[in-house]
Amino acid sequence: MENVVSRELLDKVIAISVEAGEAILEVYNASGELEVDTKSDDSPVTAADLAAHKILEPALAQLLDGVPVLSEEGEMPAYTERSQWDRYWIIDPLDGTKEFIRRNGEFTVNVALIENGEPVLGVVHVPVLDITYAGAKTLGAIKRDVSGEKSIAVRTMQPRLDDKQPIEIVASRSHGAGAVDALLERIEGSLGETGLKNMGSSLKLCLVAEGAADLYPRLALTCEWDTAAAQAVVEAAGGIVVDDKFDLLRYNQKDELLNPFFYVIGDKSFAWKSLLLGE
């Protein structure tokens, strides 16, 4: 397969994602009550989700000839069609719609390029903070904010253990709390004190990517567009995302688009497997 990943392509995706974020903010900052509809799967959708989708889908389709775009807010091709794709874009125009509705700022624009099931390029833009996380398999990972751009990388565990610093864990605000609490007890019993931060959207993966957290256990369901972009950033920063069998999380491998439970790990050299799986 021809290599298409480049810094030029990454910068174009960043620009498109920022534009989608601006459209989201127009709705977010508008006066009056926010209108919320419900989709067939009972998940919420707003005008901001649709506005971002209308920017992202056509713009991405023009970047790479013949590469399809799979969006949470778009038409969903049957797996018989999707299974033929060796390269495609997958997007969540507004990840964290519930956080958007709560107006807490914890929502993102997610764009990823998938090749043979692997996320090889990803952009996660945070509209309210004007922060963008981005990365690609061959380029490393970056964080861009009002102060400029810097490289980011996951952090190693051993210095924290040697200095008896808390192991920082990030988890969902809305899902899987009971299972996470049980896991935290096991980790504390083995490694000592932990710190826990709860937040919404793919920001949790980005905290691991930039070395602000060591682990994100996701012990509740997500969809593939929720995770692909941030997984690309995490892996570009030196981390990994593994499923509940400790295999690398992969995409477009089955008819449904639900992910298994998974773990986002910063220091992949640390012996997480036996601890997380209770082996």
PDB file of C-alpha atoms in Angstrom:
ATOM      1  CA  MET A   1       0.000   0.000   0.000  1.00  0.00           C
ATOM      2  CA  GLU A   2       1.314   3.421  -0.941  1.00  0.00           C
ATOM      3  CA  ASN A   3       2.373   5.539   2.049  1.00  0.00           C
ATOM      4  CA  VAL A   4       0.178   8.630   2.230  1.00  0.00           C
ATOM      5  CA  VAL A   5       0.937   9.740   5.781  1.00  0.00           C
ATOM      6  CA  SER A   6       2.928  12.964   5.906  1.00  0.00           C
ATOM      7  CA  ARG A   7       3.220  16.098   7.989  1.00  0.00           C
ATOM      8  CA  GLU A   8       1.467  17.966   5.200  1.00  0.00           C
ATOM      9  CA  LEU A   9      -1.530  15.621   5.425  1.00  0.00           C
ATOM     10  CA  LEU A  10      -1.569  15.859   9.218  1.00  0.00           C
ATOM     11  CA  ASP A  11      -1.574  19.666   9.067  1.00  0.00           C
ATOM     12  CA  LYS A  12      -4.478  19.633   6.610  1.00  0.00           C
ATOM     13  CA  VAL A  13      -6.490  17.370   8.918  1.00  0.00           C
ATOM     14  CA  ILE A  14      -5.719  19.640  11.862  1.00  0.00           C
ATOM     15  CA  ALA A  15      -6.985  22.666   9.922  1.00  0.00           C
ATOM     16  CA  ILE A  16     -10.207  20.872   8.948  1.00  0.00           C
ATOM     17  CA  SER A  17     -10.761  19.732  12.539  1.00  0.00           C
ATOM     18  CA  VAL A  18     -10.267  23.258  13.866  1.00  0.00           C
ATOM     19  CA  GLU A  19     -12.811  24.545  11.347  1.00  0.00           C
ATOM     20  CA  ALA A  20     -15.294  21.913  12.548  1.00  0.00           C
ATOM     21  CA  GLY A  21     -14.575  23.005  16.114  1.00  0.00           C
ATOM     22  CA  GLU A  22     -15.420  26.594  15.241  1.00  0.00           C
ATOM     23  CA  ALA A  23     -18.791  25.463  13.878  1.00  0.00           C
ATOM     24  CA  ILE A  24     -19.417  23.583  17.127  1.00  0.00           C
ATOM     25  CA  LEU A  25     -18.605  26.669  19.188  1.00  0.00           C
ATOM     26  CA  GLU A  26     -21.119  28.755  17.244  1.00  0.00           C
ATOM     27  CA  VAL A  27     -23.849  26.469  18.551  1.00  0.00           C
ATOM     28  CA  TYR A  28     -22.261  26.088  21.995  1.00  0.00           C
ATOM     29  CA  ASN A  29     -22.000  29.830  22.563  1.00  0.00           C
ATOM     30  CA  ALA A  30     -25.371  30.778  21.094  1.00  0.00           C
ATOM     31  CA  SER A  31     -27.972  32.182  23.417  1.00  0.00           C
ATOM     32  CA  GLY A  32     -31.168  30.304  24.086  1.00  0.00           C
ATOM     33  CA  GLU A  33     -31.959  26.711  24.965  1.00  0.00           C
ATOM     34  CA  LEU A  34     -29.949  23.984  23.232  1.00  0.00           C
ATOM     35  CA  GLU A  35     -32.107  21.704  21.079  1.00  0.00           C
ATOM     36  CA  VAL A  36     -31.323  18.022  21.558  1.00  0.00           C
ATOM     37  CA  ASP A  37     -32.685  15.193  19.414  1.00  0.00           C
ATOM     38  CA  THR A  38     -32.384  11.464  20.039  1.00  0.00           C
ATOM     39  CA  LYS A  39     -31.054   8.988  17.485  1.00  0.00           C
ATOM     40  CA  SER A  40     -32.280   5.435  16.977  1.00  0.00           C
ATOM     41  CA  ASP A  41     -29.738   4.104  19.495  1.00  0.00           C
ATOM     42  CA  ASP A  42     -31.025   6.598  22.120  1.00  0.00           C
ATOM     43  CA  SER A  43     -27.851   8.674  21.961  1.00  0.00           C
ATOM     44  CA  PRO A  44     -28.233  12.469  21.808  1.00  0.00           C
ATOM     45  CA  VAL A  45     -27.469  14.591  18.746  1.00  0.00           C
ATOM     46  CA  THR A  46     -27.414  18.364  18.377  1.00  0.00           C
ATOM     47  CA  ALA A  47     -27.058  20.929  15.615  1.00  0.00           C
ATOM     48  CA  ALA A  48     -23.370  21.115  16.518  1.00  0.00           C
ATOM     49  CA  ASP A  49     -22.805  17.413  15.726  1.00  0.00           C
ATOM     50  CA  LEU A  50     -24.375  17.910  12.311  1.00  0.00           C
ATOM     51  CA  ALA A  51     -22.585  21.191  11.587  1.00  0.00           C
ATOM     52  CA  ALA A  52     -19.212  19.612  12.277  1.00  0.00           C
ATOM     53  CA  HIS A  53     -20.086  16.583  10.150  1.00  0.00           C
ATOM     54  CA  LYS A  54     -21.017  18.815   7.197  1.00  0.00           C
ATOM     55  CA  ILE A  55     -17.554  20.371   7.319  1.00  0.00           C
ATOM     56  CA  LEU A  56     -15.514  17.233   7.958  1.00  0.00           C
ATOM     57  CA  GLU A  57     -17.015  14.701   5.572  1.00  0.00           C
ATOM     58  CA  PRO A  58     -16.592  16.558   2.247  1.00  0.00           C
ATOM     59  CA  ALA A  59     -13.246  18.097   3.227  1.00  0.00           C
ATOM     60  CA  LEU A  60     -11.716  14.753   4.157  1.00  0.00           C
ATOM     61  CA  ALA A  61     -13.123  13.078   1.052  1.00  0.00           C
ATOM     62  CA  GLN A  62     -11.107  15.529  -1.040  1.00  0.00           C
ATOM     63  CA  LEU A  63      -7.795  14.908   0.739  1.00  0.00           C
ATOM     64  CA  LEU A  64      -7.151  11.381  -0.540  1.00  0.00           C
ATOM     65  CA  ASP A  65      -8.653  10.140  -3.806  1.00  0.00           C
ATOM     66  CA  GLY A  66     -11.028   7.236  -3.386  1.00  0.00           C
ATOM     67  CA  VAL A  67     -10.702   7.018   0.399  1.00  0.00           C
ATOM     68  CA  PRO A  68     -14.168   6.763   1.998  1.00  0.00           C
ATOM     69  CA  VAL A  69     -15.289   8.596   5.135  1.00  0.00           C
ATOM     70  CA  LEU A  70     -17.117   6.797   7.939  1.00  0.00           C
ATOM     71  CA  SER A  71     -18.854   9.265  10.266  1.00  0.00           C
ATOM     72  CA  GLU A  72     -21.050   8.790  13.296  1.00  0.00           C
ATOM     73  CA  GLU A  73     -23.442  11.281  11.723  1.00  0.00           C
ATOM     74  CA  GLY A  74     -23.297   9.878   8.176  1.00  0.00           C
ATOM     75  CA  GLU A  75     -24.696   6.930   6.278  1.00  0.00           C
ATOM     76  CA  MET A  76     -23.542   3.574   7.649  1.00  0.00           C
ATOM     77  CA  PRO A  77     -22.414   1.198   4.876  1.00  0.00           C
ATOM     78  CA  ALA A  78     -23.002  -2.509   5.367  1.00  0.00           C
ATOM     79  CA  TYR A  79     -20.038  -4.585   6.487  1.00  0.00           C
ATOM     80  CA  THR A  80     -20.000  -6.315   3.121  1.00  0.00           C
ATOM     81  CA  GLU A  81     -18.924  -2.946   1.713  1.00  0.00           C
ATOM     82  CA  ARG A  82     -16.769  -1.792   4.618  1.00  0.00           C
ATOM     83  CA  SER A  83     -14.851  -5.065   4.739  1.00  0.00           C
ATOM     84  CA  GLN A  84     -13.379  -4.191   1.337  1.00  0.00           C
ATOM     85  CA  TRP A  85     -11.822  -0.989   2.651  1.00  0.00           C
ATOM     86  CA  ASP A  86      -8.084  -1.174   3.291  1.00  0.00           C
ATOM     87  CA  ARG A  87      -7.910   2.578   3.982  1.00  0.00           C
ATOM     88  CA  TYR A  88     -10.624   4.956   5.216  1.00  0.00           C
ATOM     89  CA  TRP A  89     -11.305   7.987   7.398  1.00  0.00           C
ATOM     90  CA  ILE A  90     -13.323   7.486  10.572  1.00  0.00           C
ATOM     91  CA  ILE A  91     -14.705  10.530  12.364  1.00  0.00           C
ATOM     92  CA  ASP A  92     -16.743  11.543  15.359  1.00  0.00           C
ATOM     93  CA  PRO A  93     -17.702  15.135  14.550  1.00  0.00           C
ATOM     94  CA  LEU A  94     -18.518  15.821  18.206  1.00  0.00           C
ATOM     95  CA  ASP A  95     -17.264  13.253  20.698  1.00  0.00           C
ATOM     96  CA  GLY A  96     -18.802  13.875  24.094  1.00  0.00           C
ATOM     97  CA  THR A  97     -22.228  15.166  23.077  1.00  0.00           C
ATOM     98  CA  LYS A  98     -23.443  14.637  26.657  1.00  0.00           C
ATOM     99  CA  GLU A  99     -20.602  16.846  27.902  1.00  0.00           C
ATOM    100  CA  PHE A 100     -21.502  19.410  25.233  1.00  0.00           C
ATOM    101  CA  ILE A 101     -25.093  19.432  26.487  1.00  0.00           C
ATOM    102  CA  ARG A 102     -23.824  19.866  30.068  1.00  0.00           C
ATOM    103  CA  ARG A 103     -21.662  22.736  28.793  1.00  0.00           C
ATOM    104  CA  ASN A 104     -18.554  21.562  30.654  1.00  0.00           C
ATOM    105  CA  GLY A 105     -16.192  21.883  27.672  1.00  0.00           C
ATOM    106  CA  GLU A 106     -15.112  18.224  27.681  1.00  0.00           C
ATOM    107  CA  PHE A 107     -15.898  17.416  24.071  1.00  0.00           C
ATOM    108  CA  THR A 108     -13.730  16.944  21.007  1.00  0.00           C
ATOM    109  CA  VAL A 109     -13.563  16.619  17.248  1.00  0.00           C
ATOM    110  CA  ASN A 110     -12.073  13.218  16.348  1.00  0.00           C
ATOM    111  CA  VAL A 111     -10.570  12.363  12.948  1.00  0.00           C
ATOM    112  CA  ALA A 112      -8.499   9.252  12.170  1.00  0.00           C
ATOM    113  CA  LEU A 113      -7.074   7.543   9.119  1.00  0.00           C
ATOM    114  CA  ILE A 114      -7.280   3.751   9.289  1.00  0.00           C
ATOM    115  CA  GLU A 115      -5.079   1.427   7.240  1.00  0.00           C
ATOM    116  CA  ASN A 116      -5.738  -2.313   7.394  1.00  0.00           C
ATOM    117  CA  GLY A 117      -7.487  -1.925  10.731  1.00  0.00           C
ATOM    118  CA  GLU A 118      -4.768   0.229  12.330  1.00  0.00           C
ATOM    119  CA  PRO A 119      -5.171   3.936  13.168  1.00  0.00           C
ATOM    120  CA  VAL A 120      -2.102   5.483  11.511  1.00  0.00           C
ATOM    121  CA  LEU A 121      -2.990   9.184  11.801  1.00  0.00           C
ATOM    122  CA  GLY A 122      -5.215  10.967  14.258  1.00  0.00           C
ATOM    123  CA  VAL A 123      -6.346  14.436  15.305  1.00  0.00           C
ATOM    124  CA  VAL A 124      -8.288  15.275  18.471  1.00  0.00           C
ATOM    125  CA  HIS A 125      -9.316  18.921  18.669  1.00  0.00           C
ATOM    126  CA  VAL A 126     -10.766  20.459  21.844  1.00  0.00           C
ATOM    127  CA  PRO A 127     -12.818  23.470  20.698  1.00  0.00           C
ATOM    128  CA  VAL A 128     -13.441  25.184  24.040  1.00  0.00           C
ATOM    129  CA  LEU A 129      -9.751  25.091  25.019  1.00  0.00           C
ATOM    130  CA  ASP A 130      -8.429  25.602  21.477  1.00  0.00           C
ATOM    131  CA  ILE A 131      -6.091  22.650  22.020  1.00  0.00           C
ATOM    132  CA  THR A 132      -5.260  20.073  19.376  1.00  0.00           C
ATOM    133  CA  TYR A 133      -3.616  16.702  19.922  1.00  0.00           C
ATOM    134  CA  ALA A 134      -2.315  15.048  16.772  1.00  0.00           C
ATOM    135  CA  GLY A 135      -0.059  12.216  15.771  1.00  0.00           C
ATOM    136  CA  ALA A 136       0.879   9.720  13.130  1.00  0.00           C
ATOM    137  CA  LYS A 137       2.618   6.388  13.152  1.00  0.00           C
ATOM    138  CA  THR A 138       5.724   7.729  11.411  1.00  0.00           C
ATOM    139  CA  LEU A 139       5.709  11.301  12.740  1.00  0.00           C
ATOM    140  CA  GLY A 140       5.337  11.179  16.512  1.00  0.00           C
ATOM    141  CA  ALA A 141       2.752  13.114  18.520  1.00  0.00           C
ATOM    142  CA  ILE A 142       2.179  16.819  19.150  1.00  0.00           C
ATOM    143  CA  LYS A 143       0.037  19.131  21.230  1.00  0.00           C
ATOM    144  CA  ARG A 144      -0.851  22.540  19.813  1.00  0.00           C
ATOM    145  CA  ASP A 145      -2.355  25.360  21.887  1.00  0.00           C
ATOM    146  CA  VAL A 146      -2.255  29.154  22.103  1.00  0.00           C
ATOM    147  CA  SER A 147       1.391  29.051  23.169  1.00  0.00           C
ATOM    148  CA  GLY A 148       2.454  27.047  20.124  1.00  0.00           C
ATOM    149  CA  GLU A 149       3.262  23.443  19.296  1.00  0.00           C
ATOM    150  CA  LYS A 150       5.307  20.896  21.222  1.00  0.00           C
ATOM    151  CA  SER A 151       6.095  17.206  20.954  1.00  0.00           C
ATOM    152  CA  ILE A 152       4.405  14.962  23.511  1.00  0.00           C
ATOM    153  CA  ALA A 153       5.232  11.493  24.800  1.00  0.00           C
ATOM    154  CA  VAL A 154       3.947   9.050  27.378  1.00  0.00           C
ATOM    155  CA  ARG A 155       5.813   8.790  30.669  1.00  0.00           C
ATOM    156  CA  THR A 156       7.574   5.814  32.207  1.00  0.00           C
ATOM    157  CA  MET A 157       6.336   4.110  35.340  1.00  0.00           C
ATOM    158  CA  GLN A 158       9.499   3.175  37.223  1.00  0.00           C
ATOM    159  CA  PRO A 159      10.575   6.676  38.317  1.00  0.00           C
ATOM    160  CA  ARG A 160       7.107   7.246  39.740  1.00  0.00           C
ATOM    161  CA  LEU A 161       7.215   3.962  41.631  1.00  0.00           C
ATOM    162  CA  ASP A 162      10.738   4.648  42.905  1.00  0.00           C
ATOM    163  CA  ASP A 163       9.676   8.072  44.187  1.00  0.00           C
ATOM    164  CA  LYS A 164       6.396   6.662  45.565  1.00  0.00           C
ATOM    165  CA  GLN A 165       4.335   9.053  43.460  1.00  0.00           C
ATOM    166  CA  PRO A 166       0.667   8.152  42.869  1.00  0.00           C
ATOM    167  CA  ILE A 167      -0.126   6.237  39.696  1.00  0.00           C
ATOM    168  CA  GLU A 168      -2.436   8.570  37.788  1.00  0.00           C
ATOM    169  CA  ILE A 169      -5.537   6.993  36.304  1.00  0.00           C
ATOM    170  CA  VAL A 170      -8.178   8.673  34.189  1.00  0.00           C
ATOM    171  CA  ALA A 171     -11.684   7.274  33.760  1.00  0.00           C
ATOM    172  CA  SER A 172     -15.071   8.064  32.305  1.00  0.00           C
ATOM    173  CA  ARG A 173     -17.396  10.350  34.207  1.00  0.00           C
ATOM    174  CA  SER A 174     -20.457   8.487  32.960  1.00  0.00           C
ATOM    175  CA  HIS A 175     -19.691   4.805  32.368  1.00  0.00           C
ATOM    176  CA  GLY A 176     -18.309   1.705  34.093  1.00  0.00           C
ATOM    177  CA  ALA A 177     -17.605   3.267  37.493  1.00  0.00           C
ATOM    178  CA  GLY A 178     -18.131   0.070  39.523  1.00  0.00           C
ATOM    179  CA  ALA A 179     -15.718  -1.990  37.460  1.00  0.00           C
ATOM    180  CA  VAL A 180     -13.126   0.797  37.533  1.00  0.00           C
ATOM    181  CA  ASP A 181     -13.373   1.048  41.341  1.00  0.00           C
ATOM    182  CA  ALA A 182     -12.646  -2.671  41.667  1.00  0.00           C
ATOM    183  CA  LEU A 183      -9.664  -2.334  39.351  1.00  0.00           C
ATOM    184  CA  LEU A 184      -8.336   0.632  41.325  1.00  0.00           C
ATOM    185  CA  GLU A 185      -8.403  -1.441  44.506  1.00  0.00           C
ATOM    186  CA  ARG A 186      -6.310  -4.135  42.804  1.00  0.00           C
ATOM    187  CA  ILE A 187      -3.823  -1.587  41.454  1.00  0.00           C
ATOM    188  CA  GLU A 188      -3.484   0.131  44.832  1.00  0.00           C
ATOM    189  CA  GLY A 189      -2.939  -3.224  46.498  1.00  0.00           C
ATOM    190  CA  SER A 190      -0.023  -3.884  44.164  1.00  0.00           C
ATOM    191  CA  LEU A 191       1.462  -0.465  43.377  1.00  0.00           C
ATOM    192  CA  GLY A 192       0.347   1.817  46.179  1.00  0.00           C
ATOM    193  CA  GLU A 193      -1.519   5.112  45.993  1.00  0.00           C
ATOM    194  CA  THR A 194      -3.406   6.090  42.853  1.00  0.00           C
ATOM    195  CA  GLY A 195      -4.887   9.350  41.699  1.00  0.00           C
ATOM    196  CA  LEU A 196      -8.148   9.332  39.743  1.00  0.00           C
ATOM    197  CA  LYS A 197      -9.471  11.959  37.361  1.00  0.00           C
ATOM    198  CA  ASN A 198     -12.887  11.608  35.702  1.00  0.00           C
ATOM    199  CA  MET A 199     -13.709  13.345  32.442  1.00  0.00           C
ATOM    200  CA  GLY A 200     -15.610  12.924  29.211  1.00  0.00           C
ATOM    201  CA  SER A 201     -14.745  12.196  25.568  1.00  0.00           C
ATOM    202  CA  SER A 202     -11.430  11.149  24.031  1.00  0.00           C
ATOM    203  CA  LEU A 203      -9.594  13.673  26.215  1.00  0.00           C
ATOM    204  CA  LYS A 204      -8.878  10.756  28.543  1.00  0.00           C
ATOM    205  CA  LEU A 205      -6.674   9.055  25.975  1.00  0.00           C
ATOM    206  CA  CYS A 206      -4.924  12.341  25.241  1.00  0.00           C
ATOM    207  CA  LEU A 207      -3.930  12.723  28.899  1.00  0.00           C
ATOM    208  CA  VAL A 208      -2.108   9.402  28.644  1.00  0.00           C
ATOM    209  CA  ALA A 209      -0.498  10.496  25.364  1.00  0.00           C
ATOM    210  CA  GLU A 210       0.927  13.689  26.889  1.00  0.00           C
ATOM    211  CA  GLY A 211       2.199  11.981  30.038  1.00  0.00           C
ATOM    212  CA  ALA A 212      -0.388  13.468  32.403  1.00  0.00           C
ATOM    213  CA  ALA A 213      -1.871  10.037  33.206  1.00  0.00           C
ATOM    214  CA  ASP A 214      -0.501   6.501  33.255  1.00  0.00           C
ATOM    215  CA  LEU A 215      -3.601   4.449  32.499  1.00  0.00           C
ATOM    216  CA  TYR A 216      -7.140   4.763  31.185  1.00  0.00           C
ATOM    217  CA  PRO A 217      -9.258   1.634  31.697  1.00  0.00           C
ATOM    218  CA  ARG A 218     -12.438   1.661  29.635  1.00  0.00           C
ATOM    219  CA  LEU A 219     -14.692  -1.006  31.101  1.00  0.00           C
ATOM    220  CA  ALA A 220     -17.837   0.032  29.254  1.00  0.00           C
ATOM    221  CA  LEU A 221     -18.873   0.094  25.619  1.00  0.00           C
ATOM    222  CA  THR A 222     -17.667   2.627  23.063  1.00  0.00           C
ATOM    223  CA  CYS A 223     -17.840   2.874  19.280  1.00  0.00           C
ATOM    224  CA  GLU A 224     -14.891   2.819  16.928  1.00  0.00           C
ATOM    225  CA  TRP A 225     -15.199   6.520  16.025  1.00  0.00           C
ATOM    226  CA  ASP A 226     -14.896   7.351  19.741  1.00  0.00           C
ATOM    227  CA  THR A 227     -11.377   5.958  20.016  1.00  0.00           C
ATOM    228  CA  ALA A 228      -9.579   5.757  16.659  1.00  0.00           C
ATOM    229  CA  ALA A 229      -8.194   9.308  16.499  1.00  0.00           C
ATOM    230  CA  ALA A 230      -6.955   9.388  20.080  1.00  0.00           C
ATOM    231  CA  GLN A 231      -5.513   5.883  19.766  1.00  0.00           C
ATOM    232  CA  ALA A 232      -3.399   7.112  16.852  1.00  0.00           C
ATOM    233  CA  VAL A 233      -2.138   9.953  19.064  1.00  0.00           C
ATOM    234  CA  VAL A 234      -1.405   7.638  22.014  1.00  0.00           C
ATOM    235  CA  GLU A 235       0.534   5.195  19.862  1.00  0.00           C
ATOM    236  CA  ALA A 236       2.436   8.017  18.112  1.00  0.00           C
ATOM    237  CA  ALA A 237       3.400   9.206  21.617  1.00  0.00           C
ATOM    238  CA  GLY A 238       4.783   5.770  22.523  1.00  0.00           C
ATOM    239  CA  GLY A 239       1.816   4.153  24.283  1.00  0.00           C
ATOM    240  CA  ILE A 240      -0.585   1.371  23.334  1.00  0.00           C
ATOM    241  CA  VAL A 241      -4.305   0.661  23.375  1.00  0.00           C
ATOM    242  CA  VAL A 242      -5.220  -2.971  24.005  1.00  0.00           C
ATOM    243  CA  ASP A 243      -8.493  -4.843  24.311  1.00  0.00           C
ATOM    244  CA  ASP A 244      -9.619  -7.003  27.217  1.00  0.00           C
ATOM    245  CA  LYS A 245      -7.501  -9.893  25.897  1.00  0.00           C
ATOM    246  CA  PHE A 246      -4.493  -7.561  25.674  1.00  0.00           C
ATOM    247  CA  ASP A 247      -4.478  -7.582  21.884  1.00  0.00           C
ATOM    248  CA  LEU A 248      -4.000  -4.268  20.091  1.00  0.00           C
ATOM    249  CA  LEU A 249      -7.332  -2.534  19.480  1.00  0.00           C
ATOM    250  CA  ARG A 250      -8.187  -2.762  15.784  1.00  0.00           C
ATOM    251  CA  TYR A 251     -10.922  -1.374  13.530  1.00  0.00           C
ATOM    252  CA  ASN A 252     -13.406  -2.506  10.896  1.00  0.00           C
ATOM    253  CA  GLN A 253     -12.942  -6.171  11.754  1.00  0.00           C
ATOM    254  CA  LYS A 254     -16.608  -7.079  12.248  1.00  0.00           C
ATOM    255  CA  ASP A 255     -20.160  -6.122  11.351  1.00  0.00           C
ATOM    256  CA  GLU A 256     -20.808  -4.024  14.458  1.00  0.00           C
ATOM    257  CA  LEU A 257     -18.814  -0.912  15.287  1.00  0.00           C
ATOM    258  CA  LEU A 258     -18.682  -1.424  19.053  1.00  0.00           C
ATOM    259  CA  ASN A 259     -15.279  -1.709  20.704  1.00  0.00           C
ATOM    260  CA  PRO A 260     -14.538  -4.321  23.354  1.00  0.00           C
ATOM    261  CA  PHE A 261     -13.477  -3.090  26.778  1.00  0.00           C
ATOM    262  CA  PHE A 262      -9.955  -1.719  26.519  1.00  0.00           C
ATOM    263  CA  TYR A 263      -6.968  -0.242  28.335  1.00  0.00           C
ATOM    264  CA  VAL A 264      -4.953   2.811  27.283  1.00  0.00           C
ATOM    265  CA  ILE A 265      -1.410   2.336  28.565  1.00  0.00           C
ATOM    266  CA  GLY A 266       1.373   4.885  28.646  1.00  0.00           C
ATOM    267  CA  ASP A 267       4.432   2.839  29.586  1.00  0.00           C
ATOM    268  CA  LYS A 268       4.071  -0.329  27.511  1.00  0.00           C
ATOM    269  CA  SER A 269       7.268  -1.787  28.989  1.00  0.00           C
ATOM    270  CA  PHE A 270       5.626  -2.004  32.421  1.00  0.00           C
ATOM    271  CA  ALA A 271       4.037  -5.344  33.430  1.00  0.00           C
ATOM    272  CA  TRP A 272       0.435  -4.153  33.171  1.00  0.00           C
ATOM    273  CA  LYS A 273      -1.064  -7.325  31.743  1.00  0.00           C
ATOM    274  CA  SER A 274      -1.087  -9.528  34.845  1.00  0.00           C
ATOM    275  CA  LEU A 275      -2.226  -6.629  37.012  1.00  0.00           C
ATOM    276  CA  LEU A 276      -5.089  -5.498  34.792  1.00  0.00           C
ATOM    277  CA  LEU A 277      -6.343  -8.939  33.841  1.00  0.00           C
ATOM    278  CA  GLY A 278      -5.928 -10.350  37.343  1.00  0.00           C
ATOM    279  CA  GLU A 279      -3.728 -13.190  36.147  1.00  0.00           C
TER     280      GLU A 279
END
